C-alpha cells in the first residue's frame, strides 16, 4: 500500500451512490485500520481538478446494512488517507412538508436515535476522558459551499434541516415519525450517526448532503416501496453528483484550514 500525504476531500457515498462516474480514478486502495476494515476500498481520484477519496458506505456492491457499517473504520481510513473535509451523502426520508422525494437537503442539526453502535474513538487506553463539543455537528463553511452550489445550479433544495438518525434497518412506524416531528426532526435516515460525531472527534470538517428518497412513514397516503425509492434516486442523484463536482474546488480550499465551528 502506498501512503499519500496530500490533504483531500473525502466523499462517503450512501444508498444510490456506490461509485462516482465523473471521478477520474487514479488508485484503489484496500486498507485496514485499528478498528478493522472500512466498508470498501478507498478510491483515490480527481473530481473537478481536486484530489478526492471516495468510500462506499455500504460497500460496493451495496451489502452492509446501516447498523452494521463499521463507522469507526470508515472515518479512520479516510483520515489516515489524508481526507480533512468529509461529505457524507445520505438518502433520507422527508418529514418537513418542503422535503418530498428528489429534494436535496443540507441539514444543520441532528438528533441521534441509534443504539448499540460503536460511536467513539475515545475509549480504551485513555490518558484522560474526552468530550468533544458537538453543538454544531456540520461544518459551517462546507455547508455554505454546498448550499451556494445547489442554488447556482437551480436545484430544489433546503438550506436547513434537523436529521434524525434511526437504527434501522426497518423503516419507522407512523407514530415514530410523529414523535420525531414533535422532537423537531425534518429528515430521517439511518447512517448520519455516529459518522458525524466520529468525524468531529478527529477534527474533520464534516457535512451531510441529503437526498430525500421517500416521504417518511405516515407522511403520504402510500406505504414506502423500494421501487418508489429507486425512482427518487434516479431523479435526484444527478443533482447530487453535480453539486459534488461543482463544489469541489471550494471544498478543496477548506482542507487547508481546520474546522472552526
Ligand atoms: N427512514 C429512515 N431512513 C431512510 C428513509 C426513511 O424513511 N428513507 C431513506 N433512508
PDB file of C-alpha atoms and ligand atoms in Angstrom:
ATOM      1  CA  UNK A   1       0.000   0.000   0.000  1.00  0.00           C
ATOM      2  CA  UNK A   2       1.290   3.454  -0.878  1.00  0.00           C
ATOM      3  CA  UNK A   3       0.906   6.228   1.618  1.00  0.00           C
ATOM      4  CA  UNK A   4      -0.205   9.630   0.363  1.00  0.00           C
ATOM      5  CA  UNK A   5       0.049  12.735   2.470  1.00  0.00           C
ATOM      6  CA  UNK A   6      -1.818  15.189   0.220  1.00  0.00           C
ATOM      7  CA  UNK A   7      -4.849  16.601   2.013  1.00  0.00           C
ATOM      8  CA  UNK A   8      -8.008  15.709   0.167  1.00  0.00           C
ATOM      9  CA  UNK A   9     -11.779  15.870   0.250  1.00  0.00           C
ATOM     10  CA  UNK A  10     -13.420  12.600   1.267  1.00  0.00           C
ATOM     11  CA  UNK A  11     -16.811  11.572  -0.087  1.00  0.00           C
ATOM     12  CA  UNK A  12     -18.804   8.885   1.668  1.00  0.00           C
ATOM     13  CA  UNK A  13     -21.346   7.620  -0.837  1.00  0.00           C
ATOM     14  CA  UNK A  14     -24.552   6.147   0.514  1.00  0.00           C
ATOM     15  CA  UNK A  15     -27.550   4.357  -0.982  1.00  0.00           C
ATOM     16  CA  UNK A  16     -27.737   5.232  -4.676  1.00  0.00           C
ATOM     17  CA  UNK A  17     -24.142   6.473  -4.810  1.00  0.00           C
ATOM     18  CA  UNK A  18     -21.776   3.495  -4.646  1.00  0.00           C
ATOM     19  CA  UNK A  19     -19.462   4.999  -7.250  1.00  0.00           C
ATOM     20  CA  UNK A  20     -18.782   8.369  -8.852  1.00  0.00           C
ATOM     21  CA  UNK A  21     -18.997   8.225 -12.637  1.00  0.00           C
ATOM     22  CA  UNK A  22     -17.340  11.637 -13.054  1.00  0.00           C
ATOM     23  CA  UNK A  23     -14.342  10.732 -10.870  1.00  0.00           C
ATOM     24  CA  UNK A  24     -11.009  10.280 -12.689  1.00  0.00           C
ATOM     25  CA  UNK A  25      -9.777   7.237 -10.789  1.00  0.00           C
ATOM     26  CA  UNK A  26      -6.077   7.145 -10.031  1.00  0.00           C
ATOM     27  CA  UNK A  27      -5.794   4.352  -7.474  1.00  0.00           C
ATOM     28  CA  UNK A  28      -7.851   1.896  -5.485  1.00  0.00           C
ATOM     29  CA  UNK A  29      -6.538   1.038  -2.026  1.00  0.00           C
ATOM     30  CA  UNK A  30      -7.758  -1.770   0.220  1.00  0.00           C
ATOM     31  CA  UNK A  31      -6.813  -0.559   3.723  1.00  0.00           C
ATOM     32  CA  UNK A  32      -7.066  -1.726   7.339  1.00  0.00           C
ATOM     33  CA  UNK A  33      -7.342   0.406  10.451  1.00  0.00           C
ATOM     34  CA  UNK A  34      -7.018  -0.313  14.164  1.00  0.00           C
ATOM     35  CA  UNK A  35     -10.832  -0.547  14.155  1.00  0.00           C
ATOM     36  CA  UNK A  36     -10.923  -3.076  11.320  1.00  0.00           C
ATOM     37  CA  UNK A  37     -11.546  -2.766   7.610  1.00  0.00           C
ATOM     38  CA  UNK A  38     -13.688   0.034   6.139  1.00  0.00           C
ATOM     39  CA  UNK A  39     -16.792  -0.790   4.091  1.00  0.00           C
ATOM     40  CA  UNK A  40     -14.956  -0.708   0.769  1.00  0.00           C
ATOM     41  CA  UNK A  41     -11.641   0.049  -0.839  1.00  0.00           C
ATOM     42  CA  UNK A  42     -10.719   3.743  -0.933  1.00  0.00           C
ATOM     43  CA  UNK A  43     -10.959   5.138  -4.435  1.00  0.00           C
ATOM     44  CA  UNK A  44      -8.491   7.924  -4.967  1.00  0.00           C
ATOM     45  CA  UNK A  45      -9.037  10.246  -7.886  1.00  0.00           C
ATOM     46  CA  UNK A  46      -9.758  13.733  -9.153  1.00  0.00           C
ATOM     47  CA  UNK A  47     -13.125  15.430  -9.274  1.00  0.00           C
ATOM     48  CA  UNK A  48     -13.238  18.964 -10.664  1.00  0.00           C
ATOM     49  CA  UNK A  49      -9.387  19.013 -10.533  1.00  0.00           C
ATOM     50  CA  UNK A  50      -9.452  18.347  -6.816  1.00  0.00           C
ATOM     51  CA  UNK A  51      -7.920  15.299  -5.072  1.00  0.00           C
ATOM     52  CA  UNK A  52     -10.800  13.206  -3.773  1.00  0.00           C
ATOM     53  CA  UNK A  53     -11.054   9.978  -1.809  1.00  0.00           C
ATOM     54  CA  UNK A  54     -14.301   8.078  -2.269  1.00  0.00           C
ATOM     55  CA  UNK A  55     -15.667   5.388   0.044  1.00  0.00           C
ATOM     56  CA  UNK A  56     -18.894   3.413  -0.459  1.00  0.00           C
ATOM     57  CA  UNK A  57     -20.548   3.399   2.985  1.00  0.00           C
ATOM     58  CA  UNK A  58     -22.484   0.194   2.413  1.00  0.00           C
ATOM     59  CA  UNK A  59     -19.728  -1.491   0.371  1.00  0.00           C
ATOM     60  CA  UNK A  60     -19.622  -1.932  -3.385  1.00  0.00           C
ATOM     61  CA  UNK A  61     -21.805  -3.768  -4.251  1.00  0.00           C
ATOM     62  CA  UNK A  62     -24.217  -2.369  -1.660  1.00  0.00           C
ATOM     63  CA  UNK A  63     -24.405  -5.078   1.047  1.00  0.00           C
ATOM     64  CA  UNK A  64     -23.699  -3.701   4.567  1.00  0.00           C
ATOM     65  CA  UNK A  65     -26.872  -2.564   6.394  1.00  0.00           C
ATOM     66  CA  UNK A  66     -26.733   0.790   8.268  1.00  0.00           C
ATOM     67  CA  UNK A  67     -26.449  -0.735  11.762  1.00  0.00           C
ATOM     68  CA  UNK A  68     -23.518  -2.930  10.698  1.00  0.00           C
ATOM     69  CA  UNK A  69     -21.409  -0.307   8.965  1.00  0.00           C
ATOM     70  CA  UNK A  70     -18.014  -0.031  10.685  1.00  0.00           C
ATOM     71  CA  UNK A  71     -18.214   3.752  11.019  1.00  0.00           C
ATOM     72  CA  UNK A  72     -15.011   3.971  13.038  1.00  0.00           C
ATOM     73  CA  UNK A  73     -13.006   2.103  10.390  1.00  0.00           C
ATOM     74  CA  UNK A  74     -14.532   4.249   7.627  1.00  0.00           C
ATOM     75  CA  UNK A  75     -13.698   7.576   9.264  1.00  0.00           C
ATOM     76  CA  UNK A  76     -10.264   6.408  10.425  1.00  0.00           C
ATOM     77  CA  UNK A  77      -9.390   5.080   6.955  1.00  0.00           C
ATOM     78  CA  UNK A  78     -10.364   8.362   5.298  1.00  0.00           C
ATOM     79  CA  UNK A  79      -8.437  10.339   7.910  1.00  0.00           C
ATOM     80  CA  UNK A  80      -5.335   8.168   7.523  1.00  0.00           C
ATOM     81  CA  UNK A  81      -5.541   8.575   3.740  1.00  0.00           C
ATOM     82  CA  UNK A  82      -5.418  12.373   4.131  1.00  0.00           C
ATOM     83  CA  UNK A  83      -9.085  13.411   3.976  1.00  0.00           C
ATOM     84  CA  UNK A  84      -9.688  16.577   6.008  1.00  0.00           C
ATOM     85  CA  UNK A  85     -13.124  17.571   4.691  1.00  0.00           C
ATOM     86  CA  UNK A  86     -15.792  14.862   4.534  1.00  0.00           C
ATOM     87  CA  UNK A  87     -19.075  14.931   2.667  1.00  0.00           C
ATOM     88  CA  UNK A  88     -21.491  12.259   3.815  1.00  0.00           C
ATOM     89  CA  UNK A  89     -24.086  11.643   1.115  1.00  0.00           C
ATOM     90  CA  UNK A  90     -27.284  10.362   2.720  1.00  0.00           C
ATOM     91  CA  UNK A  91     -30.534   9.014   1.283  1.00  0.00           C
ATOM     92  CA  UNK A  92     -33.238  10.227   3.668  1.00  0.00           C
ATOM     93  CA  UNK A  93     -36.977  10.198   4.298  1.00  0.00           C
ATOM     94  CA  UNK A  94     -38.723  13.584   4.297  1.00  0.00           C
ATOM     95  CA  UNK A  95     -40.733  14.747   7.335  1.00  0.00           C
ATOM     96  CA  UNK A  96     -40.833  18.532   6.714  1.00  0.00           C
ATOM     97  CA  UNK A  97     -43.545  19.473   4.166  1.00  0.00           C
ATOM     98  CA  UNK A  98     -40.961  21.044   1.800  1.00  0.00           C
ATOM     99  CA  UNK A  99     -38.871  17.879   1.757  1.00  0.00           C
ATOM    100  CA  UNK A 100     -40.515  15.492  -0.677  1.00  0.00           C
ATOM    101  CA  UNK A 101     -38.900  12.882  -2.955  1.00  0.00           C
ATOM    102  CA  UNK A 102     -35.882  14.054  -5.019  1.00  0.00           C
ATOM    103  CA  UNK A 103     -35.460  17.191  -2.843  1.00  0.00           C
ATOM    104  CA  UNK A 104     -31.912  17.981  -1.705  1.00  0.00           C
ATOM    105  CA  UNK A 105     -31.213  18.999   1.898  1.00  0.00           C
ATOM    106  CA  UNK A 106     -28.072  20.269   3.587  1.00  0.00           C
ATOM    107  CA  UNK A 107     -29.034  19.736   7.244  1.00  0.00           C
ATOM    108  CA  UNK A 108     -27.771  21.961  10.041  1.00  0.00           C
ATOM    109  CA  UNK A 109     -28.581  19.812  13.076  1.00  0.00           C
ATOM    110  CA  UNK A 110     -29.145  16.221  14.085  1.00  0.00           C
ATOM    111  CA  UNK A 111     -30.755  14.079  16.761  1.00  0.00           C
ATOM    112  CA  UNK A 112     -29.363  10.615  17.413  1.00  0.00           C
ATOM    113  CA  UNK A 113     -31.864   7.767  17.973  1.00  0.00           C
ATOM    114  CA  UNK A 114     -29.413   4.970  17.101  1.00  0.00           C
ATOM    115  CA  UNK A 115     -28.285   2.492  19.744  1.00  0.00           C
ATOM    116  CA  UNK A 116     -25.551  -0.078  20.222  1.00  0.00           C
ATOM    117  CA  UNK A 117     -23.257   1.291  17.521  1.00  0.00           C
ATOM    118  CA  UNK A 118     -19.618   1.835  18.465  1.00  0.00           C
ATOM    119  CA  UNK A 119     -19.738   5.622  18.435  1.00  0.00           C
ATOM    120  CA  UNK A 120     -16.438   6.996  19.719  1.00  0.00           C
ATOM    121  CA  UNK A 121     -12.709   6.770  19.184  1.00  0.00           C
ATOM    122  CA  UNK A 122     -12.198   7.802  22.798  1.00  0.00           C
ATOM    123  CA  UNK A 123     -12.370   4.565  24.755  1.00  0.00           C
ATOM    124  CA  UNK A 124      -9.708   2.107  25.967  1.00  0.00           C
ATOM    125  CA  UNK A 125      -6.149   3.189  26.858  1.00  0.00           C
ATOM    126  CA  UNK A 126      -7.225   6.770  27.560  1.00  0.00           C
ATOM    127  CA  UNK A 127      -4.987   9.205  29.330  1.00  0.00           C
ATOM    128  CA  UNK A 128      -7.995  11.372  30.095  1.00  0.00           C
ATOM    129  CA  UNK A 129     -11.731  11.306  29.423  1.00  0.00           C
ATOM    130  CA  UNK A 130     -12.518  13.375  26.317  1.00  0.00           C
ATOM    131  CA  UNK A 131     -15.792  15.125  25.479  1.00  0.00           C
ATOM    132  CA  UNK A 132     -15.842  16.904  22.131  1.00  0.00           C
ATOM    133  CA  UNK A 133     -18.010  19.946  21.553  1.00  0.00           C
ATOM    134  CA  UNK A 134     -20.813  18.886  19.191  1.00  0.00           C
ATOM    135  CA  UNK A 135     -23.086  21.954  19.327  1.00  0.00           C
ATOM    136  CA  UNK A 136     -22.878  22.307  15.539  1.00  0.00           C
ATOM    137  CA  UNK A 137     -22.410  18.824  14.081  1.00  0.00           C
ATOM    138  CA  UNK A 138     -21.935  20.036  10.496  1.00  0.00           C
ATOM    139  CA  UNK A 139     -19.153  22.309   9.284  1.00  0.00           C
ATOM    140  CA  UNK A 140     -20.440  25.825   8.641  1.00  0.00           C
ATOM    141  CA  UNK A 141     -18.189  26.734   5.705  1.00  0.00           C
ATOM    142  CA  UNK A 142     -18.614  23.398   3.939  1.00  0.00           C
ATOM    143  CA  UNK A 143     -22.402  23.701   4.322  1.00  0.00           C
ATOM    144  CA  UNK A 144     -22.347  27.177   2.822  1.00  0.00           C
ATOM    145  CA  UNK A 145     -20.404  25.933  -0.207  1.00  0.00           C
ATOM    146  CA  UNK A 146     -22.872  23.114  -0.848  1.00  0.00           C
ATOM    147  CA  UNK A 147     -25.852  25.441  -0.412  1.00  0.00           C
ATOM    148  CA  UNK A 148     -24.407  28.112  -2.721  1.00  0.00           C
ATOM    149  CA  UNK A 149     -23.665  25.445  -5.320  1.00  0.00           C
ATOM    150  CA  UNK A 150     -27.182  23.946  -5.129  1.00  0.00           C
ATOM    151  CA  UNK A 151     -28.599  27.454  -5.530  1.00  0.00           C
ATOM    152  CA  UNK A 152     -26.358  28.285  -8.515  1.00  0.00           C
ATOM    153  CA  UNK A 153     -27.411  25.032 -10.185  1.00  0.00           C
ATOM    154  CA  UNK A 154     -31.086  25.922  -9.617  1.00  0.00           C
ATOM    155  CA  UNK A 155     -31.711  22.641  -7.825  1.00  0.00           C
ATOM    156  CA  UNK A 156     -34.674  22.318  -5.454  1.00  0.00           C
ATOM    157  CA  UNK A 157     -33.005  22.255  -2.035  1.00  0.00           C
ATOM    158  CA  UNK A 158     -33.349  23.284   1.620  1.00  0.00           C
ATOM    159  CA  UNK A 159     -30.524  25.016   3.469  1.00  0.00           C
ATOM    160  CA  UNK A 160     -31.670  23.819   6.893  1.00  0.00           C
ATOM    161  CA  UNK A 161     -32.938  20.652   8.487  1.00  0.00           C
ATOM    162  CA  UNK A 162     -32.690  18.507  11.580  1.00  0.00           C
ATOM    163  CA  UNK A 163     -31.577  14.996  10.635  1.00  0.00           C
ATOM    164  CA  UNK A 164     -32.977  12.266  12.891  1.00  0.00           C
ATOM    165  CA  UNK A 165     -30.736   9.195  12.802  1.00  0.00           C
ATOM    166  CA  UNK A 166     -32.628   5.940  13.413  1.00  0.00           C
ATOM    167  CA  UNK A 167     -31.290   2.454  13.958  1.00  0.00           C
ATOM    168  CA  UNK A 168     -32.943   0.621  11.054  1.00  0.00           C
ATOM    169  CA  UNK A 169     -32.725  -1.390   9.001  1.00  0.00           C
ATOM    170  CA  UNK A 170     -36.521  -1.329   9.136  1.00  0.00           C
ATOM    171  CA  UNK A 171     -38.268   1.913   8.303  1.00  0.00           C
ATOM    172  CA  UNK A 172     -40.205   3.732  11.048  1.00  0.00           C
ATOM    173  CA  UNK A 173     -43.810   3.496  12.159  1.00  0.00           C
ATOM    174  CA  UNK A 174     -46.084   6.484  11.537  1.00  0.00           C
ATOM    175  CA  UNK A 175     -46.141   7.145  15.307  1.00  0.00           C
ATOM    176  CA  UNK A 176     -42.347   7.111  15.481  1.00  0.00           C
ATOM    177  CA  UNK A 177     -42.253   9.717  12.710  1.00  0.00           C
ATOM    178  CA  UNK A 178     -44.876  11.828  14.522  1.00  0.00           C
ATOM    179  CA  UNK A 179     -42.725  11.688  17.628  1.00  0.00           C
ATOM    180  CA  UNK A 180     -39.627  12.643  15.648  1.00  0.00           C
ATOM    181  CA  UNK A 181     -41.542  15.555  14.144  1.00  0.00           C
ATOM    182  CA  UNK A 182     -42.505  16.743  17.651  1.00  0.00           C
ATOM    183  CA  UNK A 183     -38.826  16.480  18.564  1.00  0.00           C
ATOM    184  CA  UNK A 184     -38.048  18.840  15.684  1.00  0.00           C
ATOM    185  CA  UNK A 185     -36.752  16.399  13.055  1.00  0.00           C
ATOM    186  CA  UNK A 186     -37.177  17.381   9.398  1.00  0.00           C
ATOM    187  CA  UNK A 187     -35.495  14.321   7.907  1.00  0.00           C
ATOM    188  CA  UNK A 188     -34.942  10.723   8.867  1.00  0.00           C
ATOM    189  CA  UNK A 189     -32.042   8.489   7.893  1.00  0.00           C
ATOM    190  CA  UNK A 190     -30.065   5.574   9.285  1.00  0.00           C
ATOM    191  CA  UNK A 191     -26.431   6.478   8.656  1.00  0.00           C
ATOM    192  CA  UNK A 192     -25.877  10.049   9.836  1.00  0.00           C
ATOM    193  CA  UNK A 193     -24.710   8.860  13.243  1.00  0.00           C
ATOM    194  CA  UNK A 194     -22.199   8.023  14.589  1.00  0.00           C
ATOM    195  CA  UNK A 195     -20.479   9.140  11.366  1.00  0.00           C
ATOM    196  CA  UNK A 196     -20.779  12.883  12.126  1.00  0.00           C
ATOM    197  CA  UNK A 197     -19.559  12.512  15.710  1.00  0.00           C
ATOM    198  CA  UNK A 198     -16.573  10.374  14.757  1.00  0.00           C
ATOM    199  CA  UNK A 199     -15.550  12.929  12.136  1.00  0.00           C
ATOM    200  CA  UNK A 200     -15.777  15.653  14.784  1.00  0.00           C
ATOM    201  CA  UNK A 201     -13.658  13.601  17.196  1.00  0.00           C
ATOM    202  CA  UNK A 202     -10.857  13.598  14.618  1.00  0.00           C
ATOM    203  CA  UNK A 203     -11.267  17.341  13.986  1.00  0.00           C
ATOM    204  CA  UNK A 204     -12.533  16.846  10.438  1.00  0.00           C
ATOM    205  CA  UNK A 205     -14.853  19.235   8.671  1.00  0.00           C
ATOM    206  CA  UNK A 206     -17.958  17.114   8.084  1.00  0.00           C
ATOM    207  CA  UNK A 207     -21.094  17.970   6.142  1.00  0.00           C
ATOM    208  CA  UNK A 208     -24.129  15.959   5.093  1.00  0.00           C
ATOM    209  CA  UNK A 209     -25.663  16.156   1.625  1.00  0.00           C
ATOM    210  CA  UNK A 210     -29.092  14.572   1.844  1.00  0.00           C
ATOM    211  CA  UNK A 211     -31.290  13.356  -0.979  1.00  0.00           C
ATOM    212  CA  UNK A 212     -34.894  12.726   0.009  1.00  0.00           C
ATOM    213  CA  UNK A 213     -35.927   9.379  -1.485  1.00  0.00           C
ATOM    214  CA  UNK A 214     -39.370   8.955   0.112  1.00  0.00           C
ATOM    215  CA  UNK A 215     -41.908  10.664   2.339  1.00  0.00           C
ATOM    216  CA  UNK A 216     -41.288   9.399   5.886  1.00  0.00           C
ATOM    217  CA  UNK A 217     -43.791   6.853   7.238  1.00  0.00           C
ATOM    218  CA  UNK A 218     -47.308   8.295   7.537  1.00  0.00           C
ATOM    219  CA  UNK A 219     -46.429  11.464   5.589  1.00  0.00           C
ATOM    220  CA  UNK A 220     -48.175  10.270   2.444  1.00  0.00           C
ATOM    221  CA  UNK A 221     -51.181   8.064   1.751  1.00  0.00           C
ATOM    222  CA  UNK A 222     -48.991   5.298   0.363  1.00  0.00           C
ATOM    223  CA  UNK A 223     -46.697   2.824   2.068  1.00  0.00           C
ATOM    224  CA  UNK A 224     -42.997   3.126   1.211  1.00  0.00           C
ATOM    225  CA  UNK A 225     -41.808   0.859  -1.610  1.00  0.00           C
ATOM    226  CA  UNK A 226     -38.292   0.169  -2.849  1.00  0.00           C
ATOM    227  CA  UNK A 227     -39.499   0.931  -6.386  1.00  0.00           C
ATOM    228  CA  UNK A 228     -40.522   4.468  -5.345  1.00  0.00           C
ATOM    229  CA  UNK A 229     -37.198   4.947  -3.533  1.00  0.00           C
ATOM    230  CA  UNK A 230     -35.291   3.837  -6.625  1.00  0.00           C
ATOM    231  CA  UNK A 231     -37.274   6.240  -8.764  1.00  0.00           C
ATOM    232  CA  UNK A 232     -36.471   9.186  -6.455  1.00  0.00           C
ATOM    233  CA  UNK A 233     -32.785   8.198  -6.514  1.00  0.00           C
ATOM    234  CA  UNK A 234     -32.927   8.146 -10.299  1.00  0.00           C
ATOM    235  CA  UNK A 235     -34.482  11.619 -10.334  1.00  0.00           C
ATOM    236  CA  UNK A 236     -32.341  13.231  -7.664  1.00  0.00           C
ATOM    237  CA  UNK A 237     -28.869  11.699  -7.709  1.00  0.00           C
ATOM    238  CA  UNK A 238     -27.793  13.571 -10.851  1.00  0.00           C
ATOM    239  CA  UNK A 239     -28.215  16.818  -8.898  1.00  0.00           C
ATOM    240  CA  UNK A 240     -26.177  15.423  -6.004  1.00  0.00           C
ATOM    241  CA  UNK A 241     -23.382  14.477  -8.404  1.00  0.00           C
ATOM    242  CA  UNK A 242     -23.456  17.979  -9.934  1.00  0.00           C
ATOM    243  CA  UNK A 243     -23.227  19.619  -6.505  1.00  0.00           C
ATOM    244  CA  UNK A 244     -20.272  17.429  -5.593  1.00  0.00           C
ATOM    245  CA  UNK A 245     -18.383  18.226  -8.765  1.00  0.00           C
ATOM    246  CA  UNK A 246     -19.084  21.976  -8.738  1.00  0.00           C
ATOM    247  CA  UNK A 247     -18.306  22.494  -5.050  1.00  0.00           C
ATOM    248  CA  UNK A 248     -15.053  20.557  -5.142  1.00  0.00           C
ATOM    249  CA  UNK A 249     -12.626  23.403  -5.723  1.00  0.00           C
ATOM    250  CA  UNK A 250     -14.140  25.406  -2.851  1.00  0.00           C
ATOM    251  CA  UNK A 251     -14.130  22.367  -0.586  1.00  0.00           C
ATOM    252  CA  UNK A 252     -10.533  21.762  -1.635  1.00  0.00           C
ATOM    253  CA  UNK A 253      -9.609  25.136  -0.108  1.00  0.00           C
ATOM    254  CA  UNK A 254     -11.122  24.074   3.207  1.00  0.00           C
ATOM    255  CA  UNK A 255      -8.802  21.085   3.599  1.00  0.00           C
ATOM    256  CA  UNK A 256      -6.021  23.547   4.372  1.00  0.00           C
ATOM    257  CA  UNK A 257      -7.695  25.153   7.391  1.00  0.00           C
ATOM    258  CA  UNK A 258      -9.045  23.427  10.481  1.00  0.00           C
ATOM    259  CA  UNK A 259     -12.672  23.158  11.458  1.00  0.00           C
ATOM    260  CA  UNK A 260     -13.831  26.360  13.139  1.00  0.00           C
ATOM    261  CA  UNK A 261     -17.300  25.521  14.474  1.00  0.00           C
TER     262      UNK A 261
HETATM  263  N1  LIG B   1     -36.376   6.300   7.210  1.00  0.00           N
HETATM  264  C1  LIG B   1     -35.108   6.049   7.585  1.00  0.00           C
HETATM  265  N2  LIG B   1     -34.094   6.037   6.745  1.00  0.00           N
HETATM  266  C2  LIG B   1     -34.332   6.317   5.458  1.00  0.00           C
HETATM  267  C3  LIG B   1     -35.624   6.583   4.992  1.00  0.00           C
HETATM  268  C4  LIG B   1     -36.698   6.594   5.920  1.00  0.00           C
HETATM  269  O1  LIG B   1     -37.874   6.823   5.582  1.00  0.00           O
HETATM  270  N3  LIG B   1     -35.521   6.800   3.653  1.00  0.00           N
HETATM  271  C5  LIG B   1     -34.207   6.673   3.346  1.00  0.00           C
HETATM  272  N4  LIG B   1     -33.488   6.378   4.427  1.00  0.00           N
END
